[in-house]
PDB file of C-alpha atoms in Angstrom:
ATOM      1  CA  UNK G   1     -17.344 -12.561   1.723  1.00 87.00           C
ATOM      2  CA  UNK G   2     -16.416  -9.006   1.997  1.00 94.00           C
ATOM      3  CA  UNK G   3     -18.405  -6.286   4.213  1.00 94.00           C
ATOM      4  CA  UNK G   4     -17.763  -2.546   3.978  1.00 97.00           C
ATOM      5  CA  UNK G   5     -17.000  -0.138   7.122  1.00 98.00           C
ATOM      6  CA  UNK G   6     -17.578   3.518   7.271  1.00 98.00           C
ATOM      7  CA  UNK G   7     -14.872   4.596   9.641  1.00 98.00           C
ATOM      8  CA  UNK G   8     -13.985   8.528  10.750  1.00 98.00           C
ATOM      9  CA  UNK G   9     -10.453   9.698  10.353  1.00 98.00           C
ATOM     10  CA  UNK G  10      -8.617  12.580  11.427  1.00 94.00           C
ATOM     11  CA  UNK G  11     -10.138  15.996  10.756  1.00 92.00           C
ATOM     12  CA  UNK G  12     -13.143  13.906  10.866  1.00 96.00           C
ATOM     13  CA  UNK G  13     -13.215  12.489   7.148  1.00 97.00           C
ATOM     14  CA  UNK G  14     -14.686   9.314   6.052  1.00 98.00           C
ATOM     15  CA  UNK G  15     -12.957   6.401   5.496  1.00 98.00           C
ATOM     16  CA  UNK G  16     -14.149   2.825   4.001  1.00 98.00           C
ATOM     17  CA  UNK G  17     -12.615   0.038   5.003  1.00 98.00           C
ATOM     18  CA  UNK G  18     -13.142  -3.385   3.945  1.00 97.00           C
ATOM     19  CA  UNK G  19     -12.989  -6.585   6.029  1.00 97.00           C
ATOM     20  CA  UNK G  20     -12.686 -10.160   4.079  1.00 92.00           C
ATOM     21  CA  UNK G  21     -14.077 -13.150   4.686  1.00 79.00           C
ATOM     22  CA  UNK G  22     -16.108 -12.210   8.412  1.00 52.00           C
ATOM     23  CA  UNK G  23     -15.774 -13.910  10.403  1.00 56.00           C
ATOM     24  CA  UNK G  24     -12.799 -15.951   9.330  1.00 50.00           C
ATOM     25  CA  UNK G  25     -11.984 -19.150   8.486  1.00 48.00           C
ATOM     26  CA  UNK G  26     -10.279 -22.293  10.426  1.00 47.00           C
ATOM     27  CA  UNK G  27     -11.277 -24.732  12.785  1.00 44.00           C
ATOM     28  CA  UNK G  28      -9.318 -22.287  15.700  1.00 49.00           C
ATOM     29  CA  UNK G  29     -11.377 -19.292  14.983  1.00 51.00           C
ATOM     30  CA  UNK G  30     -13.261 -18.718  18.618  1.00 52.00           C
ATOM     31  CA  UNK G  31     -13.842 -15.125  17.701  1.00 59.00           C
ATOM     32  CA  UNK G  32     -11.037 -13.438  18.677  1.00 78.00           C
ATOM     33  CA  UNK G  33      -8.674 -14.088  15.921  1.00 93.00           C
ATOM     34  CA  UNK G  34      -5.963 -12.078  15.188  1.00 96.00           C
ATOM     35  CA  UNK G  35      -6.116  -8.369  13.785  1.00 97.00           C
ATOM     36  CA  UNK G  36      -4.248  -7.474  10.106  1.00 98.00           C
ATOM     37  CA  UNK G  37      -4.786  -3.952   8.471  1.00 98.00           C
ATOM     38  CA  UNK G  38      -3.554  -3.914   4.825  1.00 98.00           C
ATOM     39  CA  UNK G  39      -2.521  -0.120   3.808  1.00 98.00           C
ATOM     40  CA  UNK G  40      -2.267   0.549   0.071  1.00 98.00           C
ATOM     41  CA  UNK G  41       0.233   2.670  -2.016  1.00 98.00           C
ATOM     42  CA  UNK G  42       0.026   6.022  -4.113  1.00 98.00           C
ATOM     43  CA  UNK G  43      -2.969   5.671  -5.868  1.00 98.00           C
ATOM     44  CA  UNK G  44      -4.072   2.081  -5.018  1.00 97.00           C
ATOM     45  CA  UNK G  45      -6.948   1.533  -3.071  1.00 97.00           C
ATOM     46  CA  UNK G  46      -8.184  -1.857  -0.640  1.00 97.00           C
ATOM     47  CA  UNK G  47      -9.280  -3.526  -3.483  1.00 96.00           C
ATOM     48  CA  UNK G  48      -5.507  -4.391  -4.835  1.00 96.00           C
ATOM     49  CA  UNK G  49      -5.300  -6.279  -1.658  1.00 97.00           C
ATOM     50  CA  UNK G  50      -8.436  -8.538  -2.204  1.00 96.00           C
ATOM     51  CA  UNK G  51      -5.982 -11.900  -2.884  1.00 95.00           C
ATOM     52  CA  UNK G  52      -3.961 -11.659  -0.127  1.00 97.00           C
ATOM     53  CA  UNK G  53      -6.860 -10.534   1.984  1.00 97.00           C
ATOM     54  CA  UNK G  54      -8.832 -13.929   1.310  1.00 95.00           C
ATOM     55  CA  UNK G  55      -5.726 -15.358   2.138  1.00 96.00           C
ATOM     56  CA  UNK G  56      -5.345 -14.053   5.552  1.00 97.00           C
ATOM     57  CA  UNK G  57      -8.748 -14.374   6.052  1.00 96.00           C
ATOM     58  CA  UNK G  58      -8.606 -18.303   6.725  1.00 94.00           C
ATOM     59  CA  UNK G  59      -6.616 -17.225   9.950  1.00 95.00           C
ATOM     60  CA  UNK G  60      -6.600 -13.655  11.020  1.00 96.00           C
ATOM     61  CA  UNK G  61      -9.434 -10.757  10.795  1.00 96.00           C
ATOM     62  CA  UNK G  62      -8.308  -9.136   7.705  1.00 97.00           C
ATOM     63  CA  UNK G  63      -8.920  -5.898   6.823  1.00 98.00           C
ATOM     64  CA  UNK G  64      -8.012  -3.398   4.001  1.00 98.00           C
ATOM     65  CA  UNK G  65      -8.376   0.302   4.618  1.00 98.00           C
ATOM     66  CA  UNK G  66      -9.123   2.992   1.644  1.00 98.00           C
ATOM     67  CA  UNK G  67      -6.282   6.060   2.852  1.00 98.00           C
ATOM     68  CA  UNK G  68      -7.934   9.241   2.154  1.00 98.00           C
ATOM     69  CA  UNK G  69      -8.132  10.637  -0.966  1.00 98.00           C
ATOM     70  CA  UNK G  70      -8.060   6.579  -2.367  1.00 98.00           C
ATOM     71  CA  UNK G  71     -10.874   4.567  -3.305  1.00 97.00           C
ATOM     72  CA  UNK G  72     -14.498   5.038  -1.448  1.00 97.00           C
ATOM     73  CA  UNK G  73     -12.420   7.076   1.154  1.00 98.00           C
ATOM     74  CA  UNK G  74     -12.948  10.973   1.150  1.00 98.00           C
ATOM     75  CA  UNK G  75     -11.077  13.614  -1.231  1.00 97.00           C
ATOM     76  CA  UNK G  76     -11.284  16.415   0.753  1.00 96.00           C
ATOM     77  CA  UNK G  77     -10.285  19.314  -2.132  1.00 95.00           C
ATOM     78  CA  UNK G  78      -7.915  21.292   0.592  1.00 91.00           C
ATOM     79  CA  UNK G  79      -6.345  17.735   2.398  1.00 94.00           C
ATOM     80  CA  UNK G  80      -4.521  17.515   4.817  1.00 97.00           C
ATOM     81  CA  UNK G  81      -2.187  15.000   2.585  1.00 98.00           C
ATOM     82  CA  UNK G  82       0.150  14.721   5.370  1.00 97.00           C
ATOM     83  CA  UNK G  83       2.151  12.061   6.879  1.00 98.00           C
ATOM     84  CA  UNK G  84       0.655  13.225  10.187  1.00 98.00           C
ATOM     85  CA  UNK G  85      -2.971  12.791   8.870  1.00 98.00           C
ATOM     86  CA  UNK G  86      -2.369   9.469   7.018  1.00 98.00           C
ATOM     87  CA  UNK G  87      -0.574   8.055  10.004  1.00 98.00           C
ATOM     88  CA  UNK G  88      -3.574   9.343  12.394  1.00 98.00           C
ATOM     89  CA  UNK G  89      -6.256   7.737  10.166  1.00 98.00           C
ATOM     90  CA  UNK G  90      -4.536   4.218  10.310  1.00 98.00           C
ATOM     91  CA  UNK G  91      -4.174   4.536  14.269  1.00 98.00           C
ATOM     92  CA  UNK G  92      -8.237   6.139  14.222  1.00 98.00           C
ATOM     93  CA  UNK G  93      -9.128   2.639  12.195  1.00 98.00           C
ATOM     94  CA  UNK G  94      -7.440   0.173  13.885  1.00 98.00           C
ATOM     95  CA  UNK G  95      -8.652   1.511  17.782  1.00 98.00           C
ATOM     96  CA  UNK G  96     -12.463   1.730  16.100  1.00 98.00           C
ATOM     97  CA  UNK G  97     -12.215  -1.705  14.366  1.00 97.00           C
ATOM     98  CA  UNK G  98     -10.889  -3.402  17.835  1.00 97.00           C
ATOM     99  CA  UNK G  99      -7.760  -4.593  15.666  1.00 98.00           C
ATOM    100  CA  UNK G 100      -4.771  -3.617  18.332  1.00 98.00           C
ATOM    101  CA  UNK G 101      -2.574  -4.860  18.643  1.00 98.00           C
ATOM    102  CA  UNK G 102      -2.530  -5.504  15.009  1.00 98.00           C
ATOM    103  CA  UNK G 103       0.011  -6.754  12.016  1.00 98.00           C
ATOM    104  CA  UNK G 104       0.803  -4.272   9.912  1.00 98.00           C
ATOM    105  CA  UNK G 105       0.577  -4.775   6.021  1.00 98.00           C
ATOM    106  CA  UNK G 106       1.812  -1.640   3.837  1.00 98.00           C
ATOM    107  CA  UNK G 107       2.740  -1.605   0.317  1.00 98.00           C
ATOM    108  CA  UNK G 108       5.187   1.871  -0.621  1.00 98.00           C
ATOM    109  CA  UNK G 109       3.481   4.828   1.034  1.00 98.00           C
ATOM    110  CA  UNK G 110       1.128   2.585   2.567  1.00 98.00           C
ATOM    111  CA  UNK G 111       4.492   0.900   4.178  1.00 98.00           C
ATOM    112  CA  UNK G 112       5.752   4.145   5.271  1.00 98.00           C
ATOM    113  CA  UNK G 113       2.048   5.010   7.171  1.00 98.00           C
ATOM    114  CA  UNK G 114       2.235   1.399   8.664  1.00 98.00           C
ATOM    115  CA  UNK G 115       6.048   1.932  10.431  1.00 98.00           C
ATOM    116  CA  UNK G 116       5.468   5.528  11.430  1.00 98.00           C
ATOM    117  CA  UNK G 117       2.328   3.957  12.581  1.00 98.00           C
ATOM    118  CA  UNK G 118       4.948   1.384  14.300  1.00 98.00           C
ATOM    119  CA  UNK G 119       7.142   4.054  15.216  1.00 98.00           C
ATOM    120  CA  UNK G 120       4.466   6.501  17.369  1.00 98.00           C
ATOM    121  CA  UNK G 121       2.124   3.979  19.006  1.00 98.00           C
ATOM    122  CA  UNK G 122       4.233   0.651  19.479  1.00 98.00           C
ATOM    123  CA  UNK G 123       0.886  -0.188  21.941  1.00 98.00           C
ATOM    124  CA  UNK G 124      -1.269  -0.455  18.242  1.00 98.00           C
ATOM    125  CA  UNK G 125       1.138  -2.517  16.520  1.00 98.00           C
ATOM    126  CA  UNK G 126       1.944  -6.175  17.009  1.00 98.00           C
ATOM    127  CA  UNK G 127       4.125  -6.641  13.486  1.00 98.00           C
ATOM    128  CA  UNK G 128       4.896  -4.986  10.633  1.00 98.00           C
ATOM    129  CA  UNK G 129       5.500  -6.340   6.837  1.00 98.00           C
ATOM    130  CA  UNK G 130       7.041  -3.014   4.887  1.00 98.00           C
ATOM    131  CA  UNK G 131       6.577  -3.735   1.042  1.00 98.00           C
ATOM    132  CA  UNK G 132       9.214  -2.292  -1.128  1.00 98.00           C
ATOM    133  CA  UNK G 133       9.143   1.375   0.125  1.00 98.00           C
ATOM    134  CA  UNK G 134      12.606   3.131   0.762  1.00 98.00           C
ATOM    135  CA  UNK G 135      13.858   4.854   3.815  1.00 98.00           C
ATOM    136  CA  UNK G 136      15.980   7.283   1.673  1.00 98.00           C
ATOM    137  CA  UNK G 137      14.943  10.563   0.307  1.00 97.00           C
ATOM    138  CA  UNK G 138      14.438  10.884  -2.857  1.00 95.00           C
ATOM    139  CA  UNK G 139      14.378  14.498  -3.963  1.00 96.00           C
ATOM    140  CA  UNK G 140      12.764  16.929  -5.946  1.00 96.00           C
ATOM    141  CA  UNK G 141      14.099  15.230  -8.714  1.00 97.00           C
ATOM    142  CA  UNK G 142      12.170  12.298  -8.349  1.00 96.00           C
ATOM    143  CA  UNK G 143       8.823  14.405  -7.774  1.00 97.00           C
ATOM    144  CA  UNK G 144       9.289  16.366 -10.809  1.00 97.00           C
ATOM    145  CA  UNK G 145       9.678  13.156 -12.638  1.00 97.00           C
ATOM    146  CA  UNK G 146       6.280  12.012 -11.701  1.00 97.00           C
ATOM    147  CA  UNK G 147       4.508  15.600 -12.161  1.00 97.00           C
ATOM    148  CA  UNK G 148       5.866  14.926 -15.913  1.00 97.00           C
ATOM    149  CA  UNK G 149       4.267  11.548 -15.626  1.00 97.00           C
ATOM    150  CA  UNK G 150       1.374  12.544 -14.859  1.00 98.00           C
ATOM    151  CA  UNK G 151       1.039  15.018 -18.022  1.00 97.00           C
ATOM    152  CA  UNK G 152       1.892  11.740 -20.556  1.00 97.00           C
ATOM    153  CA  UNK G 153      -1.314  10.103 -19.200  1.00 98.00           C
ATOM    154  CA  UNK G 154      -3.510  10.028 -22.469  1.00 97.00           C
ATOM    155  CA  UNK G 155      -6.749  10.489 -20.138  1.00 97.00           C
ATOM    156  CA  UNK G 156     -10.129   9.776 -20.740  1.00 98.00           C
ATOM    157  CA  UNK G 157      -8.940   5.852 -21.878  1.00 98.00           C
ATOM    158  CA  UNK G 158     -11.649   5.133 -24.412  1.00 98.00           C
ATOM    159  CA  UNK G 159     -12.166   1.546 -22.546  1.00 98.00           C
ATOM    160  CA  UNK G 160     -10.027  -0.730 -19.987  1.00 97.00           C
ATOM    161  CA  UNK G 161      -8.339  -2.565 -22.290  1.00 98.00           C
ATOM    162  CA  UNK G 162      -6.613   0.629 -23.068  1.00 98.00           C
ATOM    163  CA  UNK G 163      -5.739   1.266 -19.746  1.00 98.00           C
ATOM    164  CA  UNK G 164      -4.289  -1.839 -19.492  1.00 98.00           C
ATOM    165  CA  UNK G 165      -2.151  -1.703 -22.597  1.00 98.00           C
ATOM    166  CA  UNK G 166      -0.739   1.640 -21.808  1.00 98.00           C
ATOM    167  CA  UNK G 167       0.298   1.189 -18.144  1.00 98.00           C
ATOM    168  CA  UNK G 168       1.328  -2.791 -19.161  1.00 96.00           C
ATOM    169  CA  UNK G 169       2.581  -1.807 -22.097  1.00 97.00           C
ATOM    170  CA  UNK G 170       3.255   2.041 -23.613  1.00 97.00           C
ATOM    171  CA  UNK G 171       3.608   3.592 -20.372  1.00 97.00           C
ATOM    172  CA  UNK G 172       7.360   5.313 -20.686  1.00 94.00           C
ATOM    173  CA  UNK G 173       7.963   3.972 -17.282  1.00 93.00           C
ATOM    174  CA  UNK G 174       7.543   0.378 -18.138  1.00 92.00           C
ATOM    175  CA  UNK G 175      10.731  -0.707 -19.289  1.00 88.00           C
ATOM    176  CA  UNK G 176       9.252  -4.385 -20.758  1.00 89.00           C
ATOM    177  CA  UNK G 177       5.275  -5.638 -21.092  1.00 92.00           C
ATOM    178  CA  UNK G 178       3.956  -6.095 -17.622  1.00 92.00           C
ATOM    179  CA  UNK G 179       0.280  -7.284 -17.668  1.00 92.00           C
ATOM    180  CA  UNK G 180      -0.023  -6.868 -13.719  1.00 91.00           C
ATOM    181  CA  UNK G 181       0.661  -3.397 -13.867  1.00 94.00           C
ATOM    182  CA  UNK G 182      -1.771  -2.562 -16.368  1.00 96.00           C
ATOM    183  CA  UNK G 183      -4.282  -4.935 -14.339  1.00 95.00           C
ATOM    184  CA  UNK G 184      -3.577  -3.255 -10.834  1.00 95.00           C
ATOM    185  CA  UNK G 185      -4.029   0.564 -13.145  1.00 98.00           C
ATOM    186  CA  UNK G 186      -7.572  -0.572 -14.313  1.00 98.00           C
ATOM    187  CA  UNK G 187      -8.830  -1.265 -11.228  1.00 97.00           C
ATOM    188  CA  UNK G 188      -8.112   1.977 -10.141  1.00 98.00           C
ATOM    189  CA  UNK G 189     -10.312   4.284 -12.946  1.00 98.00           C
ATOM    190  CA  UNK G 190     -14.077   4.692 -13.444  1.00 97.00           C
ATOM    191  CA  UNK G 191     -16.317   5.204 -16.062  1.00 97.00           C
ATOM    192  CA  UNK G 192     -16.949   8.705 -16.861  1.00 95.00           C
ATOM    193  CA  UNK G 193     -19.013  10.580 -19.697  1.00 96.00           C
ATOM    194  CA  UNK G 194     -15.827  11.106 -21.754  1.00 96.00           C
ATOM    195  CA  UNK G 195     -13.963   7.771 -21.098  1.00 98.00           C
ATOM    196  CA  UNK G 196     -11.964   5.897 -18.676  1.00 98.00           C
ATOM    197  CA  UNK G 197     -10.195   8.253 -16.009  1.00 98.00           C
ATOM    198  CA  UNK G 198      -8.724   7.547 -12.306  1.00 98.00           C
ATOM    199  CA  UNK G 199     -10.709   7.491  -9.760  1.00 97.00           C
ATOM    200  CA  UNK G 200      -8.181   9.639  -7.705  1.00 97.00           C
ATOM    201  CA  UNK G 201      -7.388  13.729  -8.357  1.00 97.00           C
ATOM    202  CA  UNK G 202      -3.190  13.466  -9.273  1.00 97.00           C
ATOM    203  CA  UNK G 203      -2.777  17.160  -7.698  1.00 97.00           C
ATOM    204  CA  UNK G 204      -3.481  15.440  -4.732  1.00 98.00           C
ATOM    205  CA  UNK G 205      -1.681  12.238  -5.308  1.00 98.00           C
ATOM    206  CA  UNK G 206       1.101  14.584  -5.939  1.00 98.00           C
ATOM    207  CA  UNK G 207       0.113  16.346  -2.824  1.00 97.00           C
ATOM    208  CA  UNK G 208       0.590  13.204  -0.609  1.00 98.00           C
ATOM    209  CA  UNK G 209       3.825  12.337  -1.865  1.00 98.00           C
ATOM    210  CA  UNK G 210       5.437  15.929  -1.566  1.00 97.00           C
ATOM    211  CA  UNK G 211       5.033  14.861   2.174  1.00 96.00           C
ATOM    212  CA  UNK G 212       7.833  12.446   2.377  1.00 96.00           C
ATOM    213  CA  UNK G 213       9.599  12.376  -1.194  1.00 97.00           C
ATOM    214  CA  UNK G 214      12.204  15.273   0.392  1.00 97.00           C
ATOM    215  CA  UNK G 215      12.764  13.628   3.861  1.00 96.00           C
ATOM    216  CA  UNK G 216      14.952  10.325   5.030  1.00 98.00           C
ATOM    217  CA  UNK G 217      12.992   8.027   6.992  1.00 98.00           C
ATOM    218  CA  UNK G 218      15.712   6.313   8.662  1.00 98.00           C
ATOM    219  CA  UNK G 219      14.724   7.928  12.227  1.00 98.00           C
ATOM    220  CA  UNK G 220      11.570   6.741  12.561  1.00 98.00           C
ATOM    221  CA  UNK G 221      12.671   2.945  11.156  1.00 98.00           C
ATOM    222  CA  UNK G 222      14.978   3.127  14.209  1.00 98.00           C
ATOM    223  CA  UNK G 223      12.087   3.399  16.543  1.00 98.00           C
ATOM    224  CA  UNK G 224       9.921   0.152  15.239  1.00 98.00           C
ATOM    225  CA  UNK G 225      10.010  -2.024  18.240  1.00 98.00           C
ATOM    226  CA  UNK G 226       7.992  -4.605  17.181  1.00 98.00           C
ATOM    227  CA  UNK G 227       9.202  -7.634  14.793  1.00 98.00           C
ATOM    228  CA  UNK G 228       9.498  -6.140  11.234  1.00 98.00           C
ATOM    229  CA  UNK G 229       9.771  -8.483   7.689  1.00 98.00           C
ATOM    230  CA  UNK G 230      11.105  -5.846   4.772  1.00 98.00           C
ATOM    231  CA  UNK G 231      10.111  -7.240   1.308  1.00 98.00           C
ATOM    232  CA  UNK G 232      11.202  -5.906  -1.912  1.00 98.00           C
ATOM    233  CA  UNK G 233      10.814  -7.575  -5.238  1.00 95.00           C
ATOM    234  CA  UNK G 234      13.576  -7.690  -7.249  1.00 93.00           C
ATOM    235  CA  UNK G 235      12.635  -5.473 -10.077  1.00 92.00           C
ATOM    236  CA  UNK G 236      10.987  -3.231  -8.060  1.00 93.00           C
ATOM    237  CA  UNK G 237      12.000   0.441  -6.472  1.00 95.00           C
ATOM    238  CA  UNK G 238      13.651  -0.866  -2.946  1.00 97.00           C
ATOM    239  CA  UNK G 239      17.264  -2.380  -3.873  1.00 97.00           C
ATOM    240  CA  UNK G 240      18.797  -4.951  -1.968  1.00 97.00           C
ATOM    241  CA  UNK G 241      21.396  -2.908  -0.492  1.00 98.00           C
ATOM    242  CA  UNK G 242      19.021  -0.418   0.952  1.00 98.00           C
ATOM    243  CA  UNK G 243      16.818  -2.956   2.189  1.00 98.00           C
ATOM    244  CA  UNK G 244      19.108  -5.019   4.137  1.00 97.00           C
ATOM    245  CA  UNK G 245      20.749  -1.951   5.632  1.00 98.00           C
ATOM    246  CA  UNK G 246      16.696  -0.957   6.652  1.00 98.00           C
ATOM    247  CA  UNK G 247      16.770  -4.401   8.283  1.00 98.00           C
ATOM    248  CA  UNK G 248      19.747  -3.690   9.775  1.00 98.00           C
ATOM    249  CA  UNK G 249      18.522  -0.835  11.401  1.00 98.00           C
ATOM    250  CA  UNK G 250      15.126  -1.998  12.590  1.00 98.00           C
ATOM    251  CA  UNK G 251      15.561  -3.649  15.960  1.00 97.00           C
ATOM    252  CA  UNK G 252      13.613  -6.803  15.103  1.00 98.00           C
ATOM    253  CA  UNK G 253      14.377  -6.653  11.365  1.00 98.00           C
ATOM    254  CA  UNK G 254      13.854  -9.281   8.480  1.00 98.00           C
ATOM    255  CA  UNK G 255      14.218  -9.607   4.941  1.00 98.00           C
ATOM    256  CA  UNK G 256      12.584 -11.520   1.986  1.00 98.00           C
ATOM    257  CA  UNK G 257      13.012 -11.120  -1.995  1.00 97.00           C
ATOM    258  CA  UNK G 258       9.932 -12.101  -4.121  1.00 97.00           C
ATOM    259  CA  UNK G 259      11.533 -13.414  -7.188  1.00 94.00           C
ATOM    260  CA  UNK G 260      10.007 -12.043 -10.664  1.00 92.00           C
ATOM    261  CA  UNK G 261       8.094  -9.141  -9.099  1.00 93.00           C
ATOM    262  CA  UNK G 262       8.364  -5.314  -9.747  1.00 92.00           C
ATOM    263  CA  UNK G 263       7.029  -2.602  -7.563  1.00 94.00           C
ATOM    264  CA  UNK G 264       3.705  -4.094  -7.336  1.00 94.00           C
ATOM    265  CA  UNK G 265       4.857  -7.135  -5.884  1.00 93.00           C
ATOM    266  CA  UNK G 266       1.788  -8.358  -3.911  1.00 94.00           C
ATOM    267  CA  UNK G 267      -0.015  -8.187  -7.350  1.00 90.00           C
ATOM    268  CA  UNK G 268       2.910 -10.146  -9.806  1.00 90.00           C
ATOM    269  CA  UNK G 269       3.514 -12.255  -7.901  1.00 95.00           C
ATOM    270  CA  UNK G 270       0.821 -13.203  -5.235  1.00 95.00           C
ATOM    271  CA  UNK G 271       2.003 -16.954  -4.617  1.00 96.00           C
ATOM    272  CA  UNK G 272       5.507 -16.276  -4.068  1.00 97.00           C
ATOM    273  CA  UNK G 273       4.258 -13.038  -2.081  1.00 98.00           C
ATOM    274  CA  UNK G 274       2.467 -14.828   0.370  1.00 97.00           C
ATOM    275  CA  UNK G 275       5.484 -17.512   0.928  1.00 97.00           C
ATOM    276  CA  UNK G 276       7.518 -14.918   1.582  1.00 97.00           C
ATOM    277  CA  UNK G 277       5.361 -13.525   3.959  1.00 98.00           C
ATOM    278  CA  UNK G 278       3.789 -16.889   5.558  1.00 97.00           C
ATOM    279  CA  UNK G 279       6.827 -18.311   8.671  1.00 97.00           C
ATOM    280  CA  UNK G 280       6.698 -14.226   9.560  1.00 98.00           C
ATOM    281  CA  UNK G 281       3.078 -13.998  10.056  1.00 98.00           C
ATOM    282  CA  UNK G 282       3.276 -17.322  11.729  1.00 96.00           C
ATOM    283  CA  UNK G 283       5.841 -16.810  14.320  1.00 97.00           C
ATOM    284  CA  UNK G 284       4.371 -13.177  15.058  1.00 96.00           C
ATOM    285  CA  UNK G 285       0.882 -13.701  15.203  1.00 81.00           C
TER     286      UNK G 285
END
């Protein structure tokens, strides 16, 4: 069962959040099980999280949050896309949900919200799980790359089976067939008049990212006191060298690999995600 929640952010937005399987499962559930918040990436949206959400489900209160301009979650046409406001509207919807302190669940900018998060109010945050986001900046090259990939889109898709095909398949950023990634892209457009197109504005995607894309992140990963587990698959954007050195510098740092997994890791892989994940959540829940 899933149940959505109309939650207010900063500058007063509305947010949707979704909360799986209520209440949860298991013979130990008195009511007071414990809190996750799952925060998607660029451009995902709760949703993507819907597997591993049932999952947690049988022991913890699991919920998955739309981040502004995501989703059911408000676009508001002037933002604020800022770290500050993204890391604000986590801490508004876990103290109005009752989560704290909570395990934190982000996936790339969803990871970096969830250890700023970490970083600012240690009293909302029980653990952390960062999924395959870096600490390093990586430039204005990197963000004109994806303003170019943006223009290559060949929107409105006439149907989802071509919106599969081109991000699994004919996207220039897939480097071999990858059926998850064109799965996790179509869940992520609507139908219009015209065609398939996202259900997101990309001016604002590319807003968001301009945020942190320029900046290191290494300070505030310092300042996570709480137990962390850093996961990166091993095709995806975090390299192992960067990652252990990130779990070198947490103060209660971990690493896992998920074997066969890109970027989207929680979505390729979602058996070998949630081993990975499992004697973490157990020892810090």
């Amino acid at each position: 069962m899933v149940r959505r929640i109309d939650l207010t952010g900063a500058d007063g937005i509305r947010l949707a959040a979704w909360e799986f399987a209520d209440p949860p499962k298991g013979p130990e559930d008195d009511g007071t099980a414990p809190g996750v918040l799952l925060l998607h990436g660029l451009m995902g949206r709760a949703g993507h999280w819907a597997t591993t959400a049932r999952w947690l489900a049988e022991r913890y209160r699991a919920v998955a949050l739309d981040q502004r301009g995501h989703g059911h979650s408000d676009k508001p046409a002037e933002g604020p896309f800022t770290r500050e406001a993204y890391v604000a509207d986590a801490a508004a919807a876990i103290e109005q949900l009752d989560l704290a302190p909570v395990t934190l669940i982000g996936h790339s900018m969803g990871a970096l919200t969830a250890w700023q998060l970490a970083a600012e109010r240690p009293d909302l945050v029980r653990a952390l799980v960062i999924s395959d986001m870096r600490a390093s900046a990586l430039g204005a090259a990197s963000q004109r790359e994806w303003e170019n990939w943006f223009r290559t889109w060949p929107v409105p898709f006439a149907t989802l089976a071509d919106v599969r095909k081109w991000f699994g398949e004919d996207d220039p950023r897939v480097e071999r067939p990858n059926p998850a990634r064109g799965a996790f892209f179509a869940e992520v457009m609507a139908e219009s008049p015209d065609g398939w197109r996202p259900v997101f504005s990309p001016d604002q995607m590319l807003a968001a990212r301009e945020t942190w894309v320029h900046d290191a992140h290494w300070d505030s990963l310092a300042q996570v006191a709480c137990p962390t587990l850093v996961v990166r698959g091993l095709d995806g954007e975090l390299g192992r060298a960067e990652a252990q050195e990130m779990v070198r510098v947490l103060p209660h740092g971990r690493y896992a690999e998920v074997p066969d997994a890109g970027h989207y890791l929680h979505y390729d892989q979602p058996e070998s995600w949630r081993t990975a994940l499992q004697p973490f959540l157990e020892e810090n829940s």
